[in-house]
Short mmCIF file of C-alpha atoms and ligand atoms in Angstrom, two decimals:
data_model
loop_
_atom_site.label_atom_id
_atom_site.label_comp_id
_atom_site.label_asym_id
_atom_site.label_seq_id
_atom_site.Cartn_x
_atom_site.Cartn_y
_atom_site.Cartn_z
CA UNK A 1 84.01 111.54 82.68
CA UNK A 2 85.52 112.04 86.11
CA UNK A 3 84.45 110.06 89.20
CA UNK A 4 85.78 111.41 92.50
CA UNK A 5 85.35 109.87 95.95
CA UNK A 6 85.24 112.42 98.77
CA UNK A 7 85.95 110.47 101.94
CA UNK A 8 85.34 113.49 104.21
CA UNK A 9 86.21 112.87 107.92
CA UNK A 10 86.01 109.08 107.88
CA UNK A 11 88.22 105.98 108.28
CA UNK A 12 91.36 105.02 110.19
CA UNK A 13 94.67 104.82 108.34
CA UNK A 14 94.33 101.06 108.02
CA UNK A 15 90.81 101.37 106.63
CA UNK A 16 91.90 104.14 104.27
CA UNK A 17 94.70 102.01 102.82
CA UNK A 18 92.32 99.06 102.46
CA UNK A 19 89.77 101.19 100.66
CA UNK A 20 92.39 102.77 98.38
CA UNK A 21 93.68 99.38 97.28
CA UNK A 22 90.11 98.20 96.75
CA UNK A 23 89.45 101.22 94.54
CA UNK A 24 92.65 100.60 92.55
CA UNK A 25 91.66 97.01 91.84
CA UNK A 26 88.07 97.98 90.98
CA UNK A 27 89.08 100.65 88.50
CA UNK A 28 92.04 98.78 87.00
CA UNK A 29 89.48 96.67 85.17
CA UNK A 30 87.93 99.80 83.67
CA UNK A 31 91.17 101.20 82.26
CA UNK A 32 92.26 104.73 83.11
CA UNK A 33 94.36 107.52 81.65
CA UNK A 34 95.62 107.27 78.11
CA UNK A 35 93.65 104.07 77.53
CA UNK A 36 90.31 105.59 78.48
CA UNK A 37 88.28 108.77 78.76
CA UNK A 38 87.52 107.83 82.37
CA UNK A 39 89.30 109.69 85.17
CA UNK A 40 89.06 108.62 88.81
CA UNK A 41 90.16 110.42 91.97
CA UNK A 42 89.93 109.88 95.71
CA UNK A 43 90.09 112.51 98.46
CA UNK A 44 91.25 110.98 101.75
CA UNK A 45 91.57 112.97 105.00
CA UNK A 46 94.83 114.97 105.32
CA UNK A 47 96.72 112.54 107.62
CA UNK A 48 96.42 109.71 105.09
CA UNK A 49 97.31 111.63 101.92
CA UNK A 50 100.95 110.64 101.74
CA UNK A 51 100.42 106.95 102.48
CA UNK A 52 97.44 106.69 100.14
CA UNK A 53 99.34 108.62 97.46
CA UNK A 54 102.20 106.12 97.66
CA UNK A 55 99.74 103.28 97.24
CA UNK A 56 98.15 105.00 94.21
CA UNK A 57 101.43 105.47 92.34
CA UNK A 58 101.19 104.10 88.81
CA UNK A 59 97.47 103.29 89.18
CA UNK A 60 96.16 106.32 87.29
CA UNK A 61 93.90 107.22 90.24
CA UNK A 62 94.32 110.89 91.18
CA UNK A 63 95.15 111.87 94.75
CA UNK A 64 92.79 114.69 95.72
CA UNK A 65 92.77 116.81 98.90
CA UNK A 66 89.60 118.03 100.60
CA UNK A 67 90.67 121.63 101.20
CA UNK A 68 93.66 123.97 101.45
CA UNK A 69 94.52 127.31 103.04
CA UNK A 70 94.85 130.40 100.86
CA UNK A 71 98.29 131.32 102.26
CA UNK A 72 101.38 129.35 101.31
CA UNK A 73 102.84 129.16 104.86
CA UNK A 74 102.97 130.87 108.22
CA UNK A 75 101.31 131.06 111.61
CA UNK A 76 98.01 129.43 110.66
CA UNK A 77 97.92 126.64 113.19
CA UNK A 78 96.32 123.36 112.06
CA UNK A 79 95.82 124.47 108.46
CA UNK A 80 97.37 122.89 105.39
CA UNK A 81 98.68 124.92 102.45
CA UNK A 82 98.55 124.10 98.75
CA UNK A 83 102.36 123.76 98.38
CA UNK A 84 102.33 121.34 101.35
CA UNK A 85 99.71 119.24 99.57
CA UNK A 86 101.71 119.30 96.35
CA UNK A 87 104.79 118.12 98.23
CA UNK A 88 103.00 114.97 99.43
CA UNK A 89 101.84 114.03 95.94
CA UNK A 90 98.39 115.62 95.76
CA UNK A 91 97.25 116.36 92.21
CA UNK A 92 94.06 118.36 92.84
CA UNK A 93 92.18 120.04 95.68
CA UNK A 94 88.47 120.52 96.40
CA UNK A 95 87.54 124.13 97.23
CA UNK A 96 84.20 125.65 98.16
CA UNK A 97 82.56 122.46 99.39
CA UNK A 98 79.30 123.32 101.17
CA UNK A 99 80.51 121.69 104.40
CA UNK A 100 83.49 124.09 104.36
CA UNK A 101 81.23 127.01 103.48
CA UNK A 102 78.81 126.09 106.30
CA UNK A 103 81.09 124.89 109.11
CA UNK A 104 84.36 126.55 108.14
CA UNK A 105 83.11 130.01 107.21
CA UNK A 106 84.37 129.82 103.62
CA UNK A 107 82.65 132.60 101.69
CA UNK A 108 83.05 133.36 97.99
CA UNK A 109 86.06 135.61 98.64
CA UNK A 110 87.91 132.93 100.59
CA UNK A 111 86.97 130.24 98.08
CA UNK A 112 88.46 132.39 95.31
CA UNK A 113 91.65 132.89 97.33
CA UNK A 114 91.97 129.14 97.95
CA UNK A 115 91.36 128.37 94.28
CA UNK A 116 94.09 130.82 93.25
CA UNK A 117 96.46 129.38 95.86
CA UNK A 118 95.88 125.84 94.63
CA UNK A 119 96.41 126.78 90.98
CA UNK A 120 99.52 128.81 91.85
CA UNK A 121 100.96 125.75 93.61
CA UNK A 122 100.53 123.68 90.45
CA UNK A 123 97.46 121.79 91.65
CA UNK A 124 94.18 121.32 89.83
CA UNK A 125 90.93 122.26 91.56
CA UNK A 126 87.41 120.98 91.97
CA UNK A 127 85.24 124.01 92.69
CA UNK A 128 81.98 123.11 94.45
CA UNK A 129 78.87 125.22 94.02
CA UNK A 130 75.24 124.62 94.94
CA UNK A 131 72.08 126.12 96.38
CA UNK A 132 70.31 125.44 99.70
CA UNK A 133 66.81 124.03 99.91
CA UNK A 134 65.48 127.45 100.86
CA UNK A 135 67.14 129.03 97.81
CA UNK A 136 65.72 126.34 95.52
CA UNK A 137 62.25 126.71 96.96
CA UNK A 138 62.51 130.44 96.23
CA UNK A 139 63.51 129.62 92.63
CA UNK A 140 66.92 131.26 93.14
CA UNK A 141 69.17 128.26 92.31
CA UNK A 142 70.52 129.59 89.01
CA UNK A 143 71.27 133.01 90.52
CA UNK A 144 73.04 131.48 93.56
CA UNK A 145 75.16 129.09 91.50
CA UNK A 146 75.93 131.83 88.96
CA UNK A 147 77.16 134.14 91.72
CA UNK A 148 79.40 131.42 93.20
CA UNK A 149 80.86 130.55 89.79
CA UNK A 150 81.51 134.16 88.78
CA UNK A 151 83.18 134.94 92.11
CA UNK A 152 85.53 131.96 91.83
CA UNK A 153 86.28 131.85 88.12
CA UNK A 154 86.15 135.31 86.55
CA UNK A 155 89.41 136.18 84.85
CA UNK A 156 91.14 132.78 84.99
CA UNK A 157 93.80 132.21 82.34
CA UNK A 158 93.56 129.53 79.66
CA UNK A 159 96.09 127.43 81.63
CA UNK A 160 94.09 127.82 84.85
CA UNK A 161 90.87 126.74 83.12
CA UNK A 162 92.63 123.58 81.97
CA UNK A 163 93.19 122.67 85.65
CA UNK A 164 89.64 123.50 86.78
CA UNK A 165 86.75 121.13 87.38
CA UNK A 166 83.34 122.27 88.67
CA UNK A 167 81.04 120.23 90.91
CA UNK A 168 77.38 121.14 91.24
CA UNK A 169 76.22 119.85 94.61
CA UNK A 170 72.77 121.01 95.70
CA UNK A 171 73.02 121.26 99.49
CA UNK A 172 69.68 119.55 100.04
CA UNK A 173 70.98 116.42 98.24
CA UNK A 174 74.20 116.02 100.25
CA UNK A 175 74.11 113.11 102.69
CA UNK A 176 70.31 113.15 102.65
CA UNK A 177 69.64 110.23 100.32
CA UNK A 178 67.71 112.74 98.22
CA UNK A 179 69.17 113.04 94.72
CA UNK A 180 68.35 115.83 92.31
CA UNK A 181 65.97 114.48 89.68
CA UNK A 182 67.35 114.10 86.16
CA UNK A 183 65.30 117.20 85.25
CA UNK A 184 66.71 119.28 88.13
CA UNK A 185 70.30 118.19 87.54
CA UNK A 186 69.93 118.47 83.78
CA UNK A 187 68.50 121.97 84.01
CA UNK A 188 71.34 123.22 86.22
CA UNK A 189 74.12 121.54 84.22
CA UNK A 190 72.68 122.95 81.00
CA UNK A 191 72.49 126.37 82.58
CA UNK A 192 76.09 126.21 83.82
CA UNK A 193 77.49 124.96 80.52
CA UNK A 194 75.19 126.85 78.17
CA UNK A 195 74.81 130.18 79.93
CA UNK A 196 77.18 130.85 82.81
CA UNK A 197 80.44 129.36 81.53
CA UNK A 198 80.30 131.01 78.09
CA UNK A 199 80.39 134.38 79.92
CA UNK A 200 83.52 133.34 81.80
CA UNK A 201 85.55 131.18 79.42
CA UNK A 202 88.19 132.81 77.21
CA UNK A 203 87.51 132.34 73.47
CA UNK A 204 88.34 128.88 72.18
CA UNK A 205 88.58 127.25 75.64
CA UNK A 206 86.48 124.11 76.15
CA UNK A 207 84.08 123.96 79.08
CA UNK A 208 85.57 122.06 82.03
CA UNK A 209 83.99 118.93 83.47
CA UNK A 210 80.90 119.76 85.50
CA UNK A 211 80.39 116.98 88.05
CA UNK A 212 77.16 116.28 89.90
CA UNK A 213 77.29 115.56 93.64
CA UNK A 214 74.66 114.71 96.23
CA UNK A 215 73.63 111.17 97.23
CA UNK A 216 75.22 109.56 94.18
CA UNK A 217 74.92 105.77 94.54
CA UNK A 218 75.30 102.61 92.45
CA UNK A 219 71.51 102.63 92.07
CA UNK A 220 71.34 106.08 90.46
CA UNK A 221 74.70 106.44 88.70
CA UNK A 222 73.54 105.27 85.29
CA UNK A 223 70.66 107.75 85.22
CA UNK A 224 72.89 110.60 86.47
CA UNK A 225 75.74 109.84 84.07
CA UNK A 226 73.34 109.90 81.14
CA UNK A 227 72.18 113.47 81.86
CA UNK A 228 73.27 116.05 79.32
CA UNK A 229 76.12 118.14 80.68
CA UNK A 230 77.02 115.83 83.57
CA UNK A 231 80.77 115.25 83.19
CA UNK A 232 81.14 112.94 86.18
CA UNK A 233 80.29 112.73 89.87
CA UNK A 234 81.59 113.77 93.29
CA UNK A 235 80.64 111.03 95.73
CA UNK A 236 80.53 111.14 99.53
CA UNK A 237 79.00 108.24 101.48
CA UNK A 238 78.95 105.75 98.60
CA UNK A 239 82.70 106.21 98.00
CA UNK A 240 83.55 104.65 101.38
CA UNK A 241 83.11 101.14 100.06
CA UNK A 242 85.26 99.90 97.16
CA UNK A 243 82.59 97.88 95.35
CA UNK A 244 80.09 100.67 95.54
CA UNK A 245 82.57 103.30 94.29
CA UNK A 246 83.80 100.85 91.63
CA UNK A 247 80.25 100.49 90.31
CA UNK A 248 79.90 104.28 90.24
CA UNK A 249 83.18 104.64 88.32
CA UNK A 250 81.95 101.99 85.91
CA UNK A 251 78.82 104.07 85.31
CA UNK A 252 81.10 106.94 84.29
CA UNK A 253 83.23 104.80 81.94
CA UNK A 254 82.69 104.87 78.18
CA UNK A 255 79.76 102.63 77.40
CA UNK A 256 78.73 102.66 81.06
CA UNK A 257 76.08 105.34 80.72
CA UNK A 258 78.59 108.19 80.68
CA UNK A 259 79.74 110.40 77.83
CA UNK A 260 83.34 110.72 76.72
CA UNK A 261 85.61 113.67 77.50
CA UNK A 262 85.20 114.86 73.93
CA UNK A 263 81.46 115.07 74.31
CA UNK A 264 81.47 116.86 77.66
CA UNK A 265 80.91 120.33 76.29
CA UNK A 266 78.60 119.41 73.46
P1 13P B 1 76.98 112.28 99.64
O1 13P B 1 77.33 111.51 98.40
O2 13P B 1 77.24 111.51 100.91
O3 13P B 1 75.60 112.85 99.56
O4 13P B 1 77.99 113.53 99.69
C1 13P B 1 78.09 114.33 98.59
C2 13P B 1 79.25 115.25 98.75
O5 13P B 1 79.23 116.17 99.55
C3 13P B 1 80.45 114.98 97.94
O6 13P B 1 81.35 116.04 98.01
#
């Protein structure tokens, strides 16, 4: 399982470094990488990536960026490109987050372009998808998520799939304290893994991790990690405190309620 902390637009540099070292010590007890099926990542704001990345060296914790531009370079003032992120030690980038879709105008076409740019730069991706409250109330959640996934992922190569992680984040659960029920999350994860991904995956390629995101907390991690098809979590608010994120990572560790990597597509 994969536990990722999305710090969004929070913290000073000093606070970010403090939190990163807290996360490293929390997860060092859990064992990462070759020793474990648990993967952990943190996504600090752009200005802190290099310093946090230096601190993470050798820890097994992945350095993740919150976004990238679709172009590699040029007159795109204030943006950050995928090769720039790679050059400061980033391993993976989040694309299609609902806050980018809502406030940054990222539509499915731009999300696809960013995903391709990240993969071309040698980065992995976390593709976020999810429906609004209005869409769920109209019973359109599977259609909305299916459209987002097809737009971003159709035609990826076997190598590109190996670098792709999906995060299902229902918009109505983000920052609201309202978590999808085990039934709601289970239904969507089953639909993604059982119906949508088989259409898109080349023959013989395993389904990628499908993370759940939206008000994940220490209090609900064990229930969420136990849901069929949940391959980890993308955590906002509760990742801003080391103990809280450490507890969430523990819930994703083998024996901690989560399933192993091998079982993620079963
Ligand atoms: P919260 O965990 O604060 O609801 O945020 C979820 C999210 O958007 C993670 O990407």
